[in-house]
């Protein structure tokens, strides 16, 4: 688990003074954690002993140990597929399929631990609110999941769309965003600058953002109402998107159940359209 993810997990249970340190760390990640104890304390308005207690609560025996782990987290976040390919552990002959499935299983378990029930339910409540429109956008590899999610929820409730087309057209599609609308953004390492900027524009238009990201958290997290981190590292060249898809399906299922009556009516209407208007 990345340090930032650890901090978010324990944030609600921290004493007030340590919570100030945690907020300063998260708001200025990673530079705040790479500064001195005194600098982090000054940033948080807390004492040096409070910073050390915060670090100890994360399981580190010293501040230098905390910083070594933080540097490793940042390095892992910035690794390119080429660098991951060079550092990937060798797989025994005839065990590639098993190794791949084991890695994916580990990611699913890690994601289940990282995503809190309260954040998940908050996302479901936002997606179920039919007073607000919903839009879905993803990155180079994750946009397929964004489209998949939009295609399902479009059947369940009105006002759902997928930001399609070239990224240059995204701003045109912002014209229809209204205050309170919900935007689901998928962004994993190495984060897309155009998606980050889109997140900022959505906030300017007072949209509520649900971010589905990785353990290191896209910069969009600063603007998001709900952040759902998924494990993606599978010790191979390419990151795994299985946990992101599993989370998307869990959200689809939860919203479908909460909208059961309306969803059934819409699904019946769709069935009637299909059967009464067969393709020619």
Short mmCIF file of C-alpha atoms in Angstrom, two decimals:
data_model
loop_
_atom_site.label_atom_id
_atom_site.label_comp_id
_atom_site.label_asym_id
_atom_site.label_seq_id
_atom_site.Cartn_x
_atom_site.Cartn_y
_atom_site.Cartn_z
CA UNK A 1 0.00 0.00 0.00
CA UNK A 2 1.39 3.41 -0.96
CA UNK A 3 2.05 5.85 1.90
CA UNK A 4 -0.56 8.31 0.66
CA UNK A 5 -3.12 5.50 0.64
CA UNK A 6 -2.10 4.51 4.20
CA UNK A 7 -2.61 8.08 5.38
CA UNK A 8 -6.06 8.28 3.82
CA UNK A 9 -7.02 4.98 5.43
CA UNK A 10 -6.22 6.15 8.98
CA UNK A 11 -7.12 9.82 8.53
CA UNK A 12 -10.48 9.60 10.28
CA UNK A 13 -8.96 8.04 13.41
CA UNK A 14 -6.04 10.42 13.93
CA UNK A 15 -5.82 12.82 16.89
CA UNK A 16 -6.44 16.44 15.89
CA UNK A 17 -2.78 17.49 15.89
CA UNK A 18 -1.65 14.53 13.78
CA UNK A 19 -4.60 15.04 11.45
CA UNK A 20 -3.22 18.50 10.66
CA UNK A 21 0.08 16.88 9.67
CA UNK A 22 -1.78 14.34 7.53
CA UNK A 23 -3.73 17.07 5.73
CA UNK A 24 -0.54 19.06 5.07
CA UNK A 25 1.17 15.93 3.75
CA UNK A 26 -1.71 15.03 1.43
CA UNK A 27 -2.25 18.57 0.19
CA UNK A 28 1.41 18.98 -0.76
CA UNK A 29 2.30 15.42 -1.75
CA UNK A 30 5.06 14.33 -2.21
CA UNK A 31 7.20 17.42 -1.56
CA UNK A 32 5.90 17.85 1.99
CA UNK A 33 7.11 14.39 3.01
CA UNK A 34 10.50 14.90 1.41
CA UNK A 35 11.15 18.08 3.40
CA UNK A 36 12.60 18.17 6.91
CA UNK A 37 10.61 17.39 10.04
CA UNK A 38 10.67 21.08 10.96
CA UNK A 39 9.43 22.13 7.51
CA UNK A 40 6.56 19.64 7.52
CA UNK A 41 5.68 20.69 11.06
CA UNK A 42 5.67 24.37 10.08
CA UNK A 43 3.52 23.63 7.04
CA UNK A 44 0.99 21.82 9.25
CA UNK A 45 1.24 24.20 12.19
CA UNK A 46 2.35 21.30 14.38
CA UNK A 47 5.39 20.45 16.48
CA UNK A 48 8.25 18.15 15.46
CA UNK A 49 7.19 15.50 18.04
CA UNK A 50 3.71 15.50 16.49
CA UNK A 51 5.22 14.84 13.05
CA UNK A 52 7.23 11.94 14.48
CA UNK A 53 4.14 10.48 16.18
CA UNK A 54 2.31 10.70 12.84
CA UNK A 55 5.16 8.87 11.09
CA UNK A 56 5.27 6.22 13.82
CA UNK A 57 1.53 5.67 13.48
CA UNK A 58 2.16 4.73 9.85
CA UNK A 59 4.52 2.01 11.04
CA UNK A 60 7.90 3.68 10.47
CA UNK A 61 10.65 3.58 13.06
CA UNK A 62 12.19 6.87 11.97
CA UNK A 63 11.64 9.86 9.69
CA UNK A 64 14.47 8.80 7.30
CA UNK A 65 12.78 5.39 6.93
CA UNK A 66 9.50 7.14 6.11
CA UNK A 67 11.27 9.26 3.47
CA UNK A 68 13.00 6.25 1.88
CA UNK A 69 9.64 4.55 1.46
CA UNK A 70 8.10 7.76 0.11
CA UNK A 71 10.86 8.08 -2.52
CA UNK A 72 10.23 4.46 -3.55
CA UNK A 73 6.51 5.22 -3.90
CA UNK A 74 7.22 8.23 -6.13
CA UNK A 75 9.67 6.25 -8.24
CA UNK A 76 7.13 3.45 -8.71
CA UNK A 77 4.47 6.00 -9.68
CA UNK A 78 6.66 7.49 -12.41
CA UNK A 79 7.92 4.23 -13.92
CA UNK A 80 7.22 3.82 -17.62
CA UNK A 81 6.12 0.47 -19.14
CA UNK A 82 9.65 0.12 -20.53
CA UNK A 83 11.18 0.54 -17.06
CA UNK A 84 8.68 -1.91 -15.58
CA UNK A 85 9.57 -4.44 -18.27
CA UNK A 86 13.23 -4.22 -17.27
CA UNK A 87 12.44 -4.74 -13.59
CA UNK A 88 9.77 -7.42 -13.99
CA UNK A 89 10.49 -10.64 -12.16
CA UNK A 90 11.04 -13.68 -14.43
CA UNK A 91 8.14 -16.12 -14.64
CA UNK A 92 8.91 -19.86 -14.59
CA UNK A 93 8.28 -21.65 -17.88
CA UNK A 94 4.68 -22.76 -18.41
CA UNK A 95 3.43 -20.69 -15.43
CA UNK A 96 2.68 -17.38 -17.11
CA UNK A 97 -1.10 -17.81 -16.96
CA UNK A 98 -1.07 -18.78 -13.29
CA UNK A 99 1.28 -15.92 -12.39
CA UNK A 100 -0.89 -13.41 -14.21
CA UNK A 101 -4.08 -14.60 -12.49
CA UNK A 102 -2.37 -14.60 -9.07
CA UNK A 103 -1.25 -11.00 -9.60
CA UNK A 104 -4.77 -9.96 -10.60
CA UNK A 105 -6.24 -11.73 -7.56
CA UNK A 106 -3.81 -9.83 -5.37
CA UNK A 107 -4.88 -6.56 -6.97
CA UNK A 108 -8.55 -7.31 -6.33
CA UNK A 109 -7.83 -8.07 -2.66
CA UNK A 110 -5.73 -4.90 -2.29
CA UNK A 111 -8.45 -2.78 -3.93
CA UNK A 112 -11.11 -4.20 -1.64
CA UNK A 113 -9.01 -3.10 1.34
CA UNK A 114 -8.20 0.33 -0.12
CA UNK A 115 -11.75 1.38 -1.06
CA UNK A 116 -13.78 2.25 2.02
CA UNK A 117 -17.47 1.34 2.15
CA UNK A 118 -18.33 4.96 2.94
CA UNK A 119 -16.56 6.26 -0.18
CA UNK A 120 -18.13 3.52 -2.30
CA UNK A 121 -21.61 4.33 -0.98
CA UNK A 122 -21.02 8.05 -1.51
CA UNK A 123 -20.16 7.37 -5.16
CA UNK A 124 -23.28 5.20 -5.55
CA UNK A 125 -25.48 7.92 -4.04
CA UNK A 126 -24.07 10.49 -6.47
CA UNK A 127 -24.60 8.18 -9.45
CA UNK A 128 -28.14 7.39 -8.33
CA UNK A 129 -29.19 11.03 -8.04
CA UNK A 130 -31.32 11.51 -11.14
CA UNK A 131 -31.57 15.24 -10.56
CA UNK A 132 -27.98 15.40 -11.83
CA UNK A 133 -26.60 14.33 -15.19
CA UNK A 134 -23.60 11.98 -15.27
CA UNK A 135 -20.65 11.99 -17.64
CA UNK A 136 -17.82 9.48 -17.93
CA UNK A 137 -14.28 10.09 -19.20
CA UNK A 138 -11.10 8.02 -19.17
CA UNK A 139 -7.53 8.04 -20.36
CA UNK A 140 -5.71 6.25 -23.14
CA UNK A 141 -6.37 2.77 -21.74
CA UNK A 142 -9.11 3.43 -19.19
CA UNK A 143 -11.60 5.21 -21.45
CA UNK A 144 -12.90 1.80 -22.55
CA UNK A 145 -14.00 1.20 -18.94
CA UNK A 146 -15.55 4.67 -18.77
CA UNK A 147 -17.54 3.88 -21.93
CA UNK A 148 -18.51 0.45 -20.60
CA UNK A 149 -19.83 1.99 -17.39
CA UNK A 150 -21.74 4.71 -19.22
CA UNK A 151 -23.34 2.15 -21.57
CA UNK A 152 -24.78 0.24 -18.60
CA UNK A 153 -25.94 3.20 -16.53
CA UNK A 154 -27.55 4.83 -19.58
CA UNK A 155 -30.06 1.96 -19.50
CA UNK A 156 -30.64 2.31 -15.76
CA UNK A 157 -31.17 6.08 -15.50
CA UNK A 158 -31.49 9.17 -17.72
CA UNK A 159 -28.88 11.86 -18.26
CA UNK A 160 -25.85 9.62 -18.77
CA UNK A 161 -23.24 10.22 -21.45
CA UNK A 162 -19.69 9.33 -22.33
CA UNK A 163 -17.30 12.11 -23.34
CA UNK A 164 -16.32 10.70 -26.70
CA UNK A 165 -14.21 11.88 -29.59
CA UNK A 166 -10.83 13.53 -29.56
CA UNK A 167 -9.65 15.27 -26.40
CA UNK A 168 -9.88 18.58 -28.26
CA UNK A 169 -13.68 18.18 -28.25
CA UNK A 170 -13.99 17.62 -24.50
CA UNK A 171 -14.25 21.32 -23.79
CA UNK A 172 -17.11 21.59 -26.28
CA UNK A 173 -18.94 18.91 -24.31
CA UNK A 174 -18.47 20.91 -21.12
CA UNK A 175 -21.12 23.30 -22.44
CA UNK A 176 -23.85 20.98 -21.17
CA UNK A 177 -22.37 20.48 -17.68
CA UNK A 178 -24.49 22.09 -14.98
CA UNK A 179 -23.70 22.77 -11.30
CA UNK A 180 -24.16 19.56 -9.31
CA UNK A 181 -23.68 17.22 -12.27
CA UNK A 182 -21.52 14.16 -11.65
CA UNK A 183 -18.35 13.40 -13.60
CA UNK A 184 -16.64 10.01 -13.29
CA UNK A 185 -12.98 10.25 -14.32
CA UNK A 186 -10.58 7.33 -14.74
CA UNK A 187 -6.89 8.28 -14.50
CA UNK A 188 -3.95 6.02 -13.64
CA UNK A 189 -0.18 6.48 -13.82
CA UNK A 190 1.37 8.18 -15.79
CA UNK A 191 -1.43 10.68 -15.40
CA UNK A 192 -2.77 12.53 -18.45
CA UNK A 193 -2.35 16.28 -18.32
CA UNK A 194 -5.45 16.79 -20.49
CA UNK A 195 -7.57 14.77 -18.03
CA UNK A 196 -6.16 16.71 -15.09
CA UNK A 197 -7.03 20.00 -16.81
CA UNK A 198 -10.51 18.68 -17.63
CA UNK A 199 -10.98 17.92 -13.94
CA UNK A 200 -10.13 21.53 -13.11
CA UNK A 201 -12.62 22.80 -15.71
CA UNK A 202 -15.32 20.51 -14.36
CA UNK A 203 -14.78 21.92 -10.88
CA UNK A 204 -15.01 25.45 -12.28
CA UNK A 205 -18.42 24.47 -13.62
CA UNK A 206 -19.28 23.13 -10.14
CA UNK A 207 -19.50 19.48 -11.21
CA UNK A 208 -18.96 16.78 -8.58
CA UNK A 209 -16.08 14.45 -9.47
CA UNK A 210 -15.76 10.75 -8.71
CA UNK A 211 -12.16 9.73 -9.41
CA UNK A 212 -11.22 6.12 -10.07
CA UNK A 213 -7.43 5.98 -9.94
CA UNK A 214 -4.41 4.00 -8.69
CA UNK A 215 -2.83 3.83 -5.20
CA UNK A 216 -0.61 6.85 -5.93
CA UNK A 217 -3.64 8.99 -6.81
CA UNK A 218 -3.98 11.15 -9.89
CA UNK A 219 -3.63 14.92 -9.30
CA UNK A 220 -7.38 15.03 -10.00
CA UNK A 221 -7.79 13.78 -6.42
CA UNK A 222 -7.35 17.38 -5.26
CA UNK A 223 -10.59 18.28 -7.05
CA UNK A 224 -12.62 15.11 -6.43
CA UNK A 225 -15.53 14.62 -4.03
CA UNK A 226 -14.90 10.86 -3.96
CA UNK A 227 -11.62 9.04 -4.64
CA UNK A 228 -11.61 5.28 -5.29
CA UNK A 229 -8.04 3.89 -5.52
CA UNK A 230 -7.48 0.59 -7.32
CA UNK A 231 -4.39 -1.63 -7.31
CA UNK A 232 -2.91 -1.78 -10.81
CA UNK A 233 0.68 -3.01 -10.40
CA UNK A 234 0.92 -6.65 -11.47
CA UNK A 235 4.74 -7.00 -11.66
CA UNK A 236 4.71 -6.90 -15.44
CA UNK A 237 5.22 -4.50 -18.33
CA UNK A 238 1.67 -3.15 -18.37
CA UNK A 239 -0.50 -2.14 -15.46
CA UNK A 240 -3.62 -4.23 -14.89
CA UNK A 241 -7.08 -2.70 -15.33
CA UNK A 242 -8.98 -5.67 -13.88
CA UNK A 243 -9.54 -4.03 -10.49
CA UNK A 244 -10.82 -0.85 -12.16
CA UNK A 245 -13.30 -2.88 -14.21
CA UNK A 246 -14.36 -4.89 -11.14
CA UNK A 247 -14.99 -1.65 -9.23
CA UNK A 248 -16.95 -0.21 -12.18
CA UNK A 249 -19.14 -3.33 -12.24
CA UNK A 250 -19.69 -3.13 -8.48
CA UNK A 251 -20.86 0.48 -8.89
CA UNK A 252 -23.13 -0.48 -11.79
CA UNK A 253 -24.68 -3.30 -9.75
CA UNK A 254 -25.20 -1.16 -6.65
CA UNK A 255 -26.83 1.68 -8.61
CA UNK A 256 -29.00 -0.81 -10.53
CA UNK A 257 -30.31 -2.24 -7.27
CA UNK A 258 -30.97 1.19 -5.77
CA UNK A 259 -32.89 2.23 -8.90
CA UNK A 260 -34.71 -1.08 -9.26
CA UNK A 261 -38.21 0.17 -10.08
CA UNK A 262 -37.16 2.86 -12.53
CA UNK A 263 -34.48 0.61 -14.00
CA UNK A 264 -37.00 -2.15 -14.73
CA UNK A 265 -39.31 0.30 -16.47
CA UNK A 266 -36.51 1.67 -18.62
CA UNK A 267 -35.24 -1.83 -19.44
CA UNK A 268 -38.74 -2.92 -20.45
CA UNK A 269 -39.06 0.14 -22.70
CA UNK A 270 -35.72 -0.72 -24.28
CA UNK A 271 -36.83 -4.33 -24.83
CA UNK A 272 -39.99 -3.07 -26.51
CA UNK A 273 -37.97 -0.80 -28.78
CA UNK A 274 -35.70 -3.69 -29.78
CA UNK A 275 -38.48 -6.20 -30.41
CA UNK A 276 -40.87 -3.80 -32.11
CA UNK A 277 -38.17 -2.30 -34.29
CA UNK A 278 -35.91 -5.19 -35.36
CA UNK A 279 -32.91 -4.33 -37.56
CA UNK A 280 -33.54 -4.62 -41.28
#
